[in-house]
């Protein structure tokens, strides 16, 4: 954990800011702008890049991936610049929670993978790159996005320790448990052999 140097008021402020940034439902916005329909009625009904890809629009999926990752990174970088490392970690956690439980969508959001990666890249870019590569390797091997996300999350805290970012370990554990929880239905489908592959409509 980082040294807590910011006041409770400052931390609370960045928690709220991080949450509101994370709550922006870019997948829904991109789908509407590109005329892809309501993501709630497509595939898994999720608002993330994987479900946007199920529409067949690779540009929309890429834009959603970048924007969802970007909002996690922006929350971290703003808090770090204006407050400190403790606020940055809290803002990252709040942004992740905002993506998963956005106030604008009745707290029914995405699963947080892209936002998780953006947070990691902003907090400690070597860890972020290692996580991205872990996801890519698993995705290439299995062609299943949820499997890649679970694999990446499971390895993330190992990368933190190995690469010397032990101050992120507690945050990493919390986010990893969040990822596993949000993928509960995917884990059941993986067990049953019914989980769709990347790009499958």
C-alpha atoms as a PDB file:
ATOM      1  CA  UNK A   1       0.000   0.000   0.000  1.00  0.00           C
ATOM      2  CA  UNK A   2       1.185   3.579  -0.577  1.00  0.00           C
ATOM      3  CA  UNK A   3       1.912   5.961   2.259  1.00  0.00           C
ATOM      4  CA  UNK A   4      -1.317   7.798   3.068  1.00  0.00           C
ATOM      5  CA  UNK A   5      -0.399  11.479   2.978  1.00  0.00           C
ATOM      6  CA  UNK A   6      -3.605  13.031   1.635  1.00  0.00           C
ATOM      7  CA  UNK A   7      -6.425  14.074   3.940  1.00  0.00           C
ATOM      8  CA  UNK A   8      -9.646  12.082   4.092  1.00  0.00           C
ATOM      9  CA  UNK A   9     -11.410  14.945   2.330  1.00  0.00           C
ATOM     10  CA  UNK A  10      -8.963  14.854  -0.582  1.00  0.00           C
ATOM     11  CA  UNK A  11      -9.189  11.071  -0.818  1.00  0.00           C
ATOM     12  CA  UNK A  12     -12.985  11.190  -0.747  1.00  0.00           C
ATOM     13  CA  UNK A  13     -12.979  13.848  -3.469  1.00  0.00           C
ATOM     14  CA  UNK A  14     -10.790  11.740  -5.758  1.00  0.00           C
ATOM     15  CA  UNK A  15     -12.876   8.701  -4.992  1.00  0.00           C
ATOM     16  CA  UNK A  16     -15.946  10.531  -6.279  1.00  0.00           C
ATOM     17  CA  UNK A  17     -14.106  11.964  -9.307  1.00  0.00           C
ATOM     18  CA  UNK A  18     -12.645   8.575 -10.162  1.00  0.00           C
ATOM     19  CA  UNK A  19     -16.052   6.926  -9.882  1.00  0.00           C
ATOM     20  CA  UNK A  20     -17.733   9.488 -12.134  1.00  0.00           C
ATOM     21  CA  UNK A  21     -14.991   9.178 -14.765  1.00  0.00           C
ATOM     22  CA  UNK A  22     -15.232   5.397 -14.642  1.00  0.00           C
ATOM     23  CA  UNK A  23     -19.030   5.552 -14.921  1.00  0.00           C
ATOM     24  CA  UNK A  24     -18.942   6.995 -18.449  1.00  0.00           C
ATOM     25  CA  UNK A  25     -20.420   4.117 -20.537  1.00  0.00           C
ATOM     26  CA  UNK A  26     -18.252   4.476 -23.619  1.00  0.00           C
ATOM     27  CA  UNK A  27     -19.451   1.193 -25.118  1.00  0.00           C
ATOM     28  CA  UNK A  28     -23.033   2.459 -25.171  1.00  0.00           C
ATOM     29  CA  UNK A  29     -21.911   5.813 -26.544  1.00  0.00           C
ATOM     30  CA  UNK A  30     -19.809   4.259 -29.329  1.00  0.00           C
ATOM     31  CA  UNK A  31     -22.587   1.837 -30.273  1.00  0.00           C
ATOM     32  CA  UNK A  32     -25.090   4.668 -30.533  1.00  0.00           C
ATOM     33  CA  UNK A  33     -22.755   6.943 -32.530  1.00  0.00           C
ATOM     34  CA  UNK A  34     -21.970   4.144 -34.995  1.00  0.00           C
ATOM     35  CA  UNK A  35     -25.586   2.992 -35.226  1.00  0.00           C
ATOM     36  CA  UNK A  36     -24.843  -0.463 -33.831  1.00  0.00           C
ATOM     37  CA  UNK A  37     -27.992  -0.676 -31.730  1.00  0.00           C
ATOM     38  CA  UNK A  38     -28.509  -1.132 -28.016  1.00  0.00           C
ATOM     39  CA  UNK A  39     -25.707  -3.254 -26.534  1.00  0.00           C
ATOM     40  CA  UNK A  40     -28.130  -4.532 -23.902  1.00  0.00           C
ATOM     41  CA  UNK A  41     -29.889  -6.430 -26.709  1.00  0.00           C
ATOM     42  CA  UNK A  42     -26.713  -7.806 -28.288  1.00  0.00           C
ATOM     43  CA  UNK A  43     -24.714 -10.878 -27.266  1.00  0.00           C
ATOM     44  CA  UNK A  44     -24.121 -10.926 -23.526  1.00  0.00           C
ATOM     45  CA  UNK A  45     -25.743  -7.522 -23.031  1.00  0.00           C
ATOM     46  CA  UNK A  46     -22.444  -6.228 -21.655  1.00  0.00           C
ATOM     47  CA  UNK A  47     -21.248  -2.675 -22.390  1.00  0.00           C
ATOM     48  CA  UNK A  48     -17.598  -3.564 -23.042  1.00  0.00           C
ATOM     49  CA  UNK A  49     -15.433  -3.929 -26.133  1.00  0.00           C
ATOM     50  CA  UNK A  50     -15.923  -7.692 -26.460  1.00  0.00           C
ATOM     51  CA  UNK A  51     -19.663  -7.270 -26.829  1.00  0.00           C
ATOM     52  CA  UNK A  52     -19.242  -4.370 -29.248  1.00  0.00           C
ATOM     53  CA  UNK A  53     -17.108  -6.730 -31.337  1.00  0.00           C
ATOM     54  CA  UNK A  54     -20.054  -9.117 -31.514  1.00  0.00           C
ATOM     55  CA  UNK A  55     -21.805  -6.529 -33.687  1.00  0.00           C
ATOM     56  CA  UNK A  56     -19.084  -7.146 -36.274  1.00  0.00           C
ATOM     57  CA  UNK A  57     -17.748  -3.598 -36.005  1.00  0.00           C
ATOM     58  CA  UNK A  58     -14.035  -3.867 -35.234  1.00  0.00           C
ATOM     59  CA  UNK A  59     -13.553  -0.086 -35.237  1.00  0.00           C
ATOM     60  CA  UNK A  60     -16.252   0.319 -32.608  1.00  0.00           C
ATOM     61  CA  UNK A  61     -14.742  -2.446 -30.486  1.00  0.00           C
ATOM     62  CA  UNK A  62     -11.274  -0.873 -30.703  1.00  0.00           C
ATOM     63  CA  UNK A  63     -12.645   2.563 -29.808  1.00  0.00           C
ATOM     64  CA  UNK A  64     -14.487   1.127 -26.813  1.00  0.00           C
ATOM     65  CA  UNK A  65     -11.377  -0.715 -25.657  1.00  0.00           C
ATOM     66  CA  UNK A  66      -9.239   2.430 -25.848  1.00  0.00           C
ATOM     67  CA  UNK A  67     -11.821   4.684 -24.221  1.00  0.00           C
ATOM     68  CA  UNK A  68     -12.612   2.252 -21.396  1.00  0.00           C
ATOM     69  CA  UNK A  69      -8.906   1.807 -20.723  1.00  0.00           C
ATOM     70  CA  UNK A  70      -8.332   5.528 -21.085  1.00  0.00           C
ATOM     71  CA  UNK A  71     -10.841   6.519 -18.424  1.00  0.00           C
ATOM     72  CA  UNK A  72      -9.059   4.350 -15.866  1.00  0.00           C
ATOM     73  CA  UNK A  73      -5.729   5.878 -16.813  1.00  0.00           C
ATOM     74  CA  UNK A  74      -7.092   9.436 -16.764  1.00  0.00           C
ATOM     75  CA  UNK A  75      -8.540   8.999 -13.272  1.00  0.00           C
ATOM     76  CA  UNK A  76      -5.183   7.744 -11.980  1.00  0.00           C
ATOM     77  CA  UNK A  77      -3.047  10.366 -13.706  1.00  0.00           C
ATOM     78  CA  UNK A  78      -5.228  13.299 -12.671  1.00  0.00           C
ATOM     79  CA  UNK A  79      -5.294  12.186  -9.041  1.00  0.00           C
ATOM     80  CA  UNK A  80      -1.541  11.589  -9.009  1.00  0.00           C
ATOM     81  CA  UNK A  81      -0.803  15.010 -10.501  1.00  0.00           C
ATOM     82  CA  UNK A  82      -3.138  16.915  -8.190  1.00  0.00           C
ATOM     83  CA  UNK A  83      -2.926  14.933  -4.953  1.00  0.00           C
ATOM     84  CA  UNK A  84      -0.488  12.031  -4.767  1.00  0.00           C
ATOM     85  CA  UNK A  85       0.026   8.299  -5.062  1.00  0.00           C
ATOM     86  CA  UNK A  86      -2.530   7.403  -2.415  1.00  0.00           C
ATOM     87  CA  UNK A  87      -5.214   9.390  -4.231  1.00  0.00           C
ATOM     88  CA  UNK A  88      -4.119   7.868  -7.551  1.00  0.00           C
ATOM     89  CA  UNK A  89      -4.667   4.334  -6.296  1.00  0.00           C
ATOM     90  CA  UNK A  90      -8.025   5.232  -4.775  1.00  0.00           C
ATOM     91  CA  UNK A  91      -9.132   7.020  -7.952  1.00  0.00           C
ATOM     92  CA  UNK A  92      -8.166   3.954  -9.982  1.00  0.00           C
ATOM     93  CA  UNK A  93     -10.193   1.664  -7.741  1.00  0.00           C
ATOM     94  CA  UNK A  94     -13.145   4.066  -7.873  1.00  0.00           C
ATOM     95  CA  UNK A  95     -12.936   4.293 -11.682  1.00  0.00           C
ATOM     96  CA  UNK A  96     -13.034   0.504 -11.871  1.00  0.00           C
ATOM     97  CA  UNK A  97     -16.079   0.420  -9.592  1.00  0.00           C
ATOM     98  CA  UNK A  98     -17.675   3.156 -11.695  1.00  0.00           C
ATOM     99  CA  UNK A  99     -17.263   1.111 -14.858  1.00  0.00           C
ATOM    100  CA  UNK A 100     -18.731  -1.991 -13.235  1.00  0.00           C
ATOM    101  CA  UNK A 101     -21.541  -0.148 -11.453  1.00  0.00           C
ATOM    102  CA  UNK A 102     -22.231   3.110 -13.348  1.00  0.00           C
ATOM    103  CA  UNK A 103     -24.799   5.412 -11.838  1.00  0.00           C
ATOM    104  CA  UNK A 104     -26.012   6.346 -15.344  1.00  0.00           C
ATOM    105  CA  UNK A 105     -27.032   2.742 -16.160  1.00  0.00           C
ATOM    106  CA  UNK A 106     -28.758   1.786 -12.897  1.00  0.00           C
ATOM    107  CA  UNK A 107     -25.446   0.337 -11.649  1.00  0.00           C
ATOM    108  CA  UNK A 108     -25.384  -2.331 -14.383  1.00  0.00           C
ATOM    109  CA  UNK A 109     -22.050  -1.910 -16.126  1.00  0.00           C
ATOM    110  CA  UNK A 110     -19.201  -3.850 -17.651  1.00  0.00           C
ATOM    111  CA  UNK A 111     -16.691  -6.335 -16.330  1.00  0.00           C
ATOM    112  CA  UNK A 112     -13.793  -3.922 -16.062  1.00  0.00           C
ATOM    113  CA  UNK A 113     -11.008  -5.606 -18.048  1.00  0.00           C
ATOM    114  CA  UNK A 114     -10.049  -2.654 -20.264  1.00  0.00           C
ATOM    115  CA  UNK A 115     -10.397  -0.241 -17.345  1.00  0.00           C
ATOM    116  CA  UNK A 116      -8.211  -2.531 -15.232  1.00  0.00           C
ATOM    117  CA  UNK A 117      -5.503  -2.453 -17.908  1.00  0.00           C
ATOM    118  CA  UNK A 118      -5.687   1.341 -18.185  1.00  0.00           C
ATOM    119  CA  UNK A 119      -5.341   1.670 -14.420  1.00  0.00           C
ATOM    120  CA  UNK A 120      -2.302  -0.630 -14.377  1.00  0.00           C
ATOM    121  CA  UNK A 121      -0.616   1.166 -17.270  1.00  0.00           C
ATOM    122  CA  UNK A 122      -1.052   4.513 -15.495  1.00  0.00           C
ATOM    123  CA  UNK A 123       0.004   3.318 -12.042  1.00  0.00           C
ATOM    124  CA  UNK A 124       3.004   1.248 -13.148  1.00  0.00           C
ATOM    125  CA  UNK A 125       3.513   0.895 -16.896  1.00  0.00           C
ATOM    126  CA  UNK A 126       5.775  -2.208 -16.672  1.00  0.00           C
ATOM    127  CA  UNK A 127       3.026  -4.024 -14.778  1.00  0.00           C
ATOM    128  CA  UNK A 128       0.449  -2.733 -17.250  1.00  0.00           C
ATOM    129  CA  UNK A 129       2.442  -3.983 -20.230  1.00  0.00           C
ATOM    130  CA  UNK A 130       2.951  -7.369 -18.561  1.00  0.00           C
ATOM    131  CA  UNK A 131      -0.808  -7.606 -17.963  1.00  0.00           C
ATOM    132  CA  UNK A 132      -1.580  -6.647 -21.575  1.00  0.00           C
ATOM    133  CA  UNK A 133       0.828  -9.291 -22.862  1.00  0.00           C
ATOM    134  CA  UNK A 134      -0.669 -11.871 -20.499  1.00  0.00           C
ATOM    135  CA  UNK A 135      -4.130 -11.122 -21.889  1.00  0.00           C
ATOM    136  CA  UNK A 136      -2.910 -11.285 -25.484  1.00  0.00           C
ATOM    137  CA  UNK A 137      -1.127 -14.614 -24.996  1.00  0.00           C
ATOM    138  CA  UNK A 138      -4.162 -16.171 -23.320  1.00  0.00           C
ATOM    139  CA  UNK A 139      -6.553 -14.717 -25.915  1.00  0.00           C
ATOM    140  CA  UNK A 140      -4.422 -16.026 -28.796  1.00  0.00           C
ATOM    141  CA  UNK A 141      -4.216 -19.457 -27.193  1.00  0.00           C
ATOM    142  CA  UNK A 142      -7.877 -19.858 -26.220  1.00  0.00           C
ATOM    143  CA  UNK A 143      -9.780 -17.368 -28.418  1.00  0.00           C
ATOM    144  CA  UNK A 144     -11.935 -16.724 -25.331  1.00  0.00           C
ATOM    145  CA  UNK A 145     -11.930 -13.186 -23.940  1.00  0.00           C
ATOM    146  CA  UNK A 146     -13.141 -14.114 -20.465  1.00  0.00           C
ATOM    147  CA  UNK A 147     -10.485 -16.803 -20.090  1.00  0.00           C
ATOM    148  CA  UNK A 148      -7.820 -14.273 -21.076  1.00  0.00           C
ATOM    149  CA  UNK A 149      -9.192 -11.765 -18.542  1.00  0.00           C
ATOM    150  CA  UNK A 150      -9.178 -14.303 -15.717  1.00  0.00           C
ATOM    151  CA  UNK A 151      -5.655 -15.446 -16.618  1.00  0.00           C
ATOM    152  CA  UNK A 152      -4.417 -11.841 -16.786  1.00  0.00           C
ATOM    153  CA  UNK A 153      -6.001 -10.900 -13.468  1.00  0.00           C
ATOM    154  CA  UNK A 154      -4.566 -13.971 -11.745  1.00  0.00           C
ATOM    155  CA  UNK A 155      -1.069 -13.041 -12.944  1.00  0.00           C
ATOM    156  CA  UNK A 156      -1.313  -9.307 -12.225  1.00  0.00           C
ATOM    157  CA  UNK A 157      -0.265  -9.418  -8.575  1.00  0.00           C
ATOM    158  CA  UNK A 158       2.591 -11.772  -9.449  1.00  0.00           C
ATOM    159  CA  UNK A 159       3.823  -9.186 -11.945  1.00  0.00           C
ATOM    160  CA  UNK A 160       3.562  -6.467  -9.272  1.00  0.00           C
ATOM    161  CA  UNK A 161       5.826  -8.393  -6.918  1.00  0.00           C
ATOM    162  CA  UNK A 162       8.222  -9.581  -9.619  1.00  0.00           C
ATOM    163  CA  UNK A 163       8.622  -6.106 -11.118  1.00  0.00           C
ATOM    164  CA  UNK A 164       9.060  -4.394  -7.754  1.00  0.00           C
ATOM    165  CA  UNK A 165       5.705  -2.625  -7.334  1.00  0.00           C
ATOM    166  CA  UNK A 166       4.732  -4.139  -3.995  1.00  0.00           C
ATOM    167  CA  UNK A 167       2.918  -0.955  -2.977  1.00  0.00           C
ATOM    168  CA  UNK A 168       0.249  -1.922  -5.536  1.00  0.00           C
ATOM    169  CA  UNK A 169      -0.260  -5.404  -4.116  1.00  0.00           C
ATOM    170  CA  UNK A 170      -3.343  -4.662  -1.979  1.00  0.00           C
ATOM    171  CA  UNK A 171      -5.024  -2.758  -4.806  1.00  0.00           C
ATOM    172  CA  UNK A 172      -4.066  -5.559  -7.184  1.00  0.00           C
ATOM    173  CA  UNK A 173      -5.694  -8.192  -4.966  1.00  0.00           C
ATOM    174  CA  UNK A 174      -8.893  -6.149  -4.675  1.00  0.00           C
ATOM    175  CA  UNK A 175      -9.119  -5.572  -8.436  1.00  0.00           C
ATOM    176  CA  UNK A 176      -8.336  -9.222  -9.177  1.00  0.00           C
ATOM    177  CA  UNK A 177     -11.135 -10.392  -6.884  1.00  0.00           C
ATOM    178  CA  UNK A 178     -13.410  -7.862  -8.582  1.00  0.00           C
ATOM    179  CA  UNK A 179     -12.514  -9.297 -12.012  1.00  0.00           C
ATOM    180  CA  UNK A 180     -13.234 -12.842 -10.839  1.00  0.00           C
ATOM    181  CA  UNK A 181     -16.539 -11.790  -9.300  1.00  0.00           C
ATOM    182  CA  UNK A 182     -17.647  -9.922 -12.400  1.00  0.00           C
ATOM    183  CA  UNK A 183     -16.830 -12.986 -14.520  1.00  0.00           C
ATOM    184  CA  UNK A 184     -18.886 -15.382 -12.397  1.00  0.00           C
ATOM    185  CA  UNK A 185     -21.310 -16.270 -15.217  1.00  0.00           C
ATOM    186  CA  UNK A 186     -18.403 -16.616 -17.647  1.00  0.00           C
ATOM    187  CA  UNK A 187     -16.653 -19.025 -15.296  1.00  0.00           C
ATOM    188  CA  UNK A 188     -19.797 -21.162 -15.181  1.00  0.00           C
ATOM    189  CA  UNK A 189     -20.016 -21.175 -18.990  1.00  0.00           C
ATOM    190  CA  UNK A 190     -16.321 -22.042 -19.243  1.00  0.00           C
ATOM    191  CA  UNK A 191     -16.950 -24.979 -16.944  1.00  0.00           C
ATOM    192  CA  UNK A 192     -19.924 -26.064 -19.082  1.00  0.00           C
ATOM    193  CA  UNK A 193     -18.056 -25.522 -22.361  1.00  0.00           C
ATOM    194  CA  UNK A 194     -20.573 -22.966 -23.637  1.00  0.00           C
ATOM    195  CA  UNK A 195     -18.521 -19.753 -23.434  1.00  0.00           C
ATOM    196  CA  UNK A 196     -18.439 -17.995 -26.847  1.00  0.00           C
ATOM    197  CA  UNK A 197     -15.156 -17.239 -28.569  1.00  0.00           C
ATOM    198  CA  UNK A 198     -13.883 -13.766 -29.458  1.00  0.00           C
ATOM    199  CA  UNK A 199     -15.893 -12.216 -32.279  1.00  0.00           C
ATOM    200  CA  UNK A 200     -18.591 -14.876 -32.165  1.00  0.00           C
ATOM    201  CA  UNK A 201     -22.039 -13.359 -32.580  1.00  0.00           C
END
